[in-house]
Structures are given as C-alpha cells and as structure tokens.
JSON list of C-alpha atoms in Angstrom, two decimals:
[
{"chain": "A", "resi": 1, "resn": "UNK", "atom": "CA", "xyz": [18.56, -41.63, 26.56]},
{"chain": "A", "resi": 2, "resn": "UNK", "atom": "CA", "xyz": [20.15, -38.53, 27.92]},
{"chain": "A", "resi": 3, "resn": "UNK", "atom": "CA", "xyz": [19.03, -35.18, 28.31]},
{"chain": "A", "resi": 4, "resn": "UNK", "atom": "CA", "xyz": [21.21, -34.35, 24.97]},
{"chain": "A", "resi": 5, "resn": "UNK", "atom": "CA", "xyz": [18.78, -34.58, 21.77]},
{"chain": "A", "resi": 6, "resn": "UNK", "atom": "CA", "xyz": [19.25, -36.37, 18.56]},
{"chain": "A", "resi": 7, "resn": "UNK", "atom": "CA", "xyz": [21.93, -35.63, 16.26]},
{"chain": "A", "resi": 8, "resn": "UNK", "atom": "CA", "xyz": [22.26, -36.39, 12.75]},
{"chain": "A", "resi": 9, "resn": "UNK", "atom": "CA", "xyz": [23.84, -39.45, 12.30]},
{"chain": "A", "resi": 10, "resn": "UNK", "atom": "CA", "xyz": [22.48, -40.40, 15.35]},
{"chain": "A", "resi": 11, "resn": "UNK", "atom": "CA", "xyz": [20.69, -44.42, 15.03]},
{"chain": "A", "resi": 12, "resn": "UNK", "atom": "CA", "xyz": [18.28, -44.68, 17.36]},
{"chain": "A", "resi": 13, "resn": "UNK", "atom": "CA", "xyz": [16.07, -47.91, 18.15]},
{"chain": "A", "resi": 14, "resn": "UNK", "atom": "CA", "xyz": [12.22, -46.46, 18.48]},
{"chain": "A", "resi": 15, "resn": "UNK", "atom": "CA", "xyz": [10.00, -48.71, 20.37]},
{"chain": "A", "resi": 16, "resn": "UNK", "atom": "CA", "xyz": [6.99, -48.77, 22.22]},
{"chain": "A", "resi": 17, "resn": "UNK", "atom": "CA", "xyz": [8.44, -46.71, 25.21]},
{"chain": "A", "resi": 18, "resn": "UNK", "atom": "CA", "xyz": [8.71, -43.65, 22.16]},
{"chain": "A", "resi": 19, "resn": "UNK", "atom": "CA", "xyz": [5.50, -44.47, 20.91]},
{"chain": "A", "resi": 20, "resn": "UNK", "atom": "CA", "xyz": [2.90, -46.81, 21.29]},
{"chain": "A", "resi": 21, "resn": "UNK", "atom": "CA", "xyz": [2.76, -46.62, 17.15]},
{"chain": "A", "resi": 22, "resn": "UNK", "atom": "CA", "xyz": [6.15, -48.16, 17.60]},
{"chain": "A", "resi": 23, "resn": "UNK", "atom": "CA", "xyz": [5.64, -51.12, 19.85]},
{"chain": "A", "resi": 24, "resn": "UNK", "atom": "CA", "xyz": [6.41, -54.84, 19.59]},
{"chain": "A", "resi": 25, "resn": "UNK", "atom": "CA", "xyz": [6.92, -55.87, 15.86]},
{"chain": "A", "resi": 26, "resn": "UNK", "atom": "CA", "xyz": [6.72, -52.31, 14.91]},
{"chain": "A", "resi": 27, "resn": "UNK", "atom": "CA", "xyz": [10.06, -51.19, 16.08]},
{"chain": "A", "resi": 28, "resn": "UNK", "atom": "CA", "xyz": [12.36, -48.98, 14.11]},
{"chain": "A", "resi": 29, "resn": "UNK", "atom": "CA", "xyz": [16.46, -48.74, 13.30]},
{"chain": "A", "resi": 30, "resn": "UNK", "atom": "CA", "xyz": [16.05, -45.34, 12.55]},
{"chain": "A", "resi": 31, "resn": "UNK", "atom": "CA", "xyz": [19.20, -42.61, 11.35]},
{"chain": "A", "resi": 32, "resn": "UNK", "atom": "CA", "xyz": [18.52, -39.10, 12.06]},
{"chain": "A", "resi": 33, "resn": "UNK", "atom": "CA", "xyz": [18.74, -36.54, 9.90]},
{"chain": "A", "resi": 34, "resn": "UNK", "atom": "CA", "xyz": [17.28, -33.73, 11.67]},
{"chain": "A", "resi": 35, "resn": "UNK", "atom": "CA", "xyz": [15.34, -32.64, 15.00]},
{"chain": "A", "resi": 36, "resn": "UNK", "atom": "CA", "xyz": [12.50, -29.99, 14.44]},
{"chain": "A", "resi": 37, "resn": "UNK", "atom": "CA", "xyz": [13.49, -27.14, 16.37]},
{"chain": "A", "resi": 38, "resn": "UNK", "atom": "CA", "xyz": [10.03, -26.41, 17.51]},
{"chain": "A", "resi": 39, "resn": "UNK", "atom": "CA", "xyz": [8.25, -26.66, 20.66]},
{"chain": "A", "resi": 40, "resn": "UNK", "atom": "CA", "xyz": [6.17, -29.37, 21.50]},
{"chain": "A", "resi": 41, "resn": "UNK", "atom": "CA", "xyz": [4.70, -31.21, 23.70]},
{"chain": "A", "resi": 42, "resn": "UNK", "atom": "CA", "xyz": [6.95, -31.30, 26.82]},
{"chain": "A", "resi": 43, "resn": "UNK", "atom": "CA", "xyz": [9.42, -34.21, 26.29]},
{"chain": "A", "resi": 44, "resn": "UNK", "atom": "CA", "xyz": [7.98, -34.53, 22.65]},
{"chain": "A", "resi": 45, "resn": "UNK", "atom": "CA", "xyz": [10.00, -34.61, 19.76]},
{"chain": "A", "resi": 46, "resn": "UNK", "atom": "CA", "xyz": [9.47, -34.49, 15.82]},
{"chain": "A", "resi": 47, "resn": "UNK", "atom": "CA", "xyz": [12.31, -36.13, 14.11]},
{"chain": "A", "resi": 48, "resn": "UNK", "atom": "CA", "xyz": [13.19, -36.84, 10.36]},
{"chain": "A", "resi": 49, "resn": "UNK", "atom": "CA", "xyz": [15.27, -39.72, 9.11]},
{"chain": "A", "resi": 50, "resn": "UNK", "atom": "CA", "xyz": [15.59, -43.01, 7.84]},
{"chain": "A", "resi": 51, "resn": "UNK", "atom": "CA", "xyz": [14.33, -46.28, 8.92]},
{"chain": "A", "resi": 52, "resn": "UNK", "atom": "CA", "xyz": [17.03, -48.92, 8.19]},
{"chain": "A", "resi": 53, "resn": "UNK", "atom": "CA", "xyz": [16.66, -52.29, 7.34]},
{"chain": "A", "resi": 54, "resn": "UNK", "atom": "CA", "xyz": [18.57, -55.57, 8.73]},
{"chain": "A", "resi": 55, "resn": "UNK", "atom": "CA", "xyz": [21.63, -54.80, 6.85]},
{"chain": "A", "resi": 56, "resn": "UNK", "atom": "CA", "xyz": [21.92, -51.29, 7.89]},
{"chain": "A", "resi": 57, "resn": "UNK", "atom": "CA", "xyz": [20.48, -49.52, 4.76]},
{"chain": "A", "resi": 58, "resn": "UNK", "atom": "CA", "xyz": [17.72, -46.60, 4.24]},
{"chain": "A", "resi": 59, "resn": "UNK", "atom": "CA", "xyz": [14.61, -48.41, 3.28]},
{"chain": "A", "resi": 60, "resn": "UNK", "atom": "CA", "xyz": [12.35, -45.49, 3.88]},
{"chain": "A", "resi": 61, "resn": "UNK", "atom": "CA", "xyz": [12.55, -41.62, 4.89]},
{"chain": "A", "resi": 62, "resn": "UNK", "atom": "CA", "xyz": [9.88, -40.76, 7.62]},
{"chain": "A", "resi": 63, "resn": "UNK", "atom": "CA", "xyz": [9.18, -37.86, 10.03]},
{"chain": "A", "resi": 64, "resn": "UNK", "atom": "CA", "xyz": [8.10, -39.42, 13.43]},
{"chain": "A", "resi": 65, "resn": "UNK", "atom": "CA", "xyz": [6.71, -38.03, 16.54]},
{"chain": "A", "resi": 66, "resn": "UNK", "atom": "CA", "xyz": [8.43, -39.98, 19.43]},
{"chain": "A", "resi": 67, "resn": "UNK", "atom": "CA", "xyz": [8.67, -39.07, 23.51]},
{"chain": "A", "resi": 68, "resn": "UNK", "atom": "CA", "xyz": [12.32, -38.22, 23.73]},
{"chain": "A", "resi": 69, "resn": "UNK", "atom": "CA", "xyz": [12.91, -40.40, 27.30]},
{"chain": "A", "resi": 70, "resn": "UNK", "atom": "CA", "xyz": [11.54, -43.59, 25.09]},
{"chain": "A", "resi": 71, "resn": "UNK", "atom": "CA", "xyz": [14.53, -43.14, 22.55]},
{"chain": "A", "resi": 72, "resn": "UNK", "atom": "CA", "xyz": [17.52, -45.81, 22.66]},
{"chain": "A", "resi": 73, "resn": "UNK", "atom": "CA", "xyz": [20.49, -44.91, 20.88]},
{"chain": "A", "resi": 74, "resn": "UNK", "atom": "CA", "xyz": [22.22, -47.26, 19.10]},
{"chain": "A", "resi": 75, "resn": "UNK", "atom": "CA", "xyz": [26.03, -48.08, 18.85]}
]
C-alpha cells in the first residue's frame, strides 16, 4: 500500500503480512470506516470497519490493529 492511509470507504484485504492474527484462512474483506488518529507503534495502525462477506456485505463491525505496509487495497 502507499504511504497515503486508509480512507473510509476504503476495502482493504488484511492478511498475514498486516497481522499474523490475520494469516492464511483468517483473511479479511474489510471496509473502513475510520483510522484512529493516534500514535502508535511506528507503521501501526488501529482501524474500524466492517468485515465483508463473499457477496460484498457487512457481516461484522471490528476495530483491528494491522501494520499499515501489510494492507492491500482492494478495487
């Protein structure tokens, strides 16, 4: 991903290389709703959205903490 952060709206797909509470079958579609403002750990990100499901839909809302270089936005 590039230097820019997450904007709402934005899908991302959040796998291992985000998180290694993310990896393999445990892979999100996620929609973003917001990024925490705060400072974190450097490259570290808290963000809130929605994990979709195969068709596209919310399924659940979750706050995640994900390394920002391991995020793959989604078309």
């Amino acid at each position: 991903m590039t230097d820019d952060l997450p904007r709402a709206g934005d899908v991302l797909h959040v796998g291992g290389a985000a998180s290694v509470q993310f990896a393999g079958e445990r892979a999100l579609t996620f929609r973003v709703i917001r990024v925490d403002p705060r400072r974190t750990y450097d490259g570290w990100l808290w963000i809130d959205g929605y994990v979709l499901g195969p068709s596209g839909e919310a399924v659940d809302r979750r706050v995640i903490f994900v390394r920002h270089d391991g995020l793959r936005k989604m078309r």
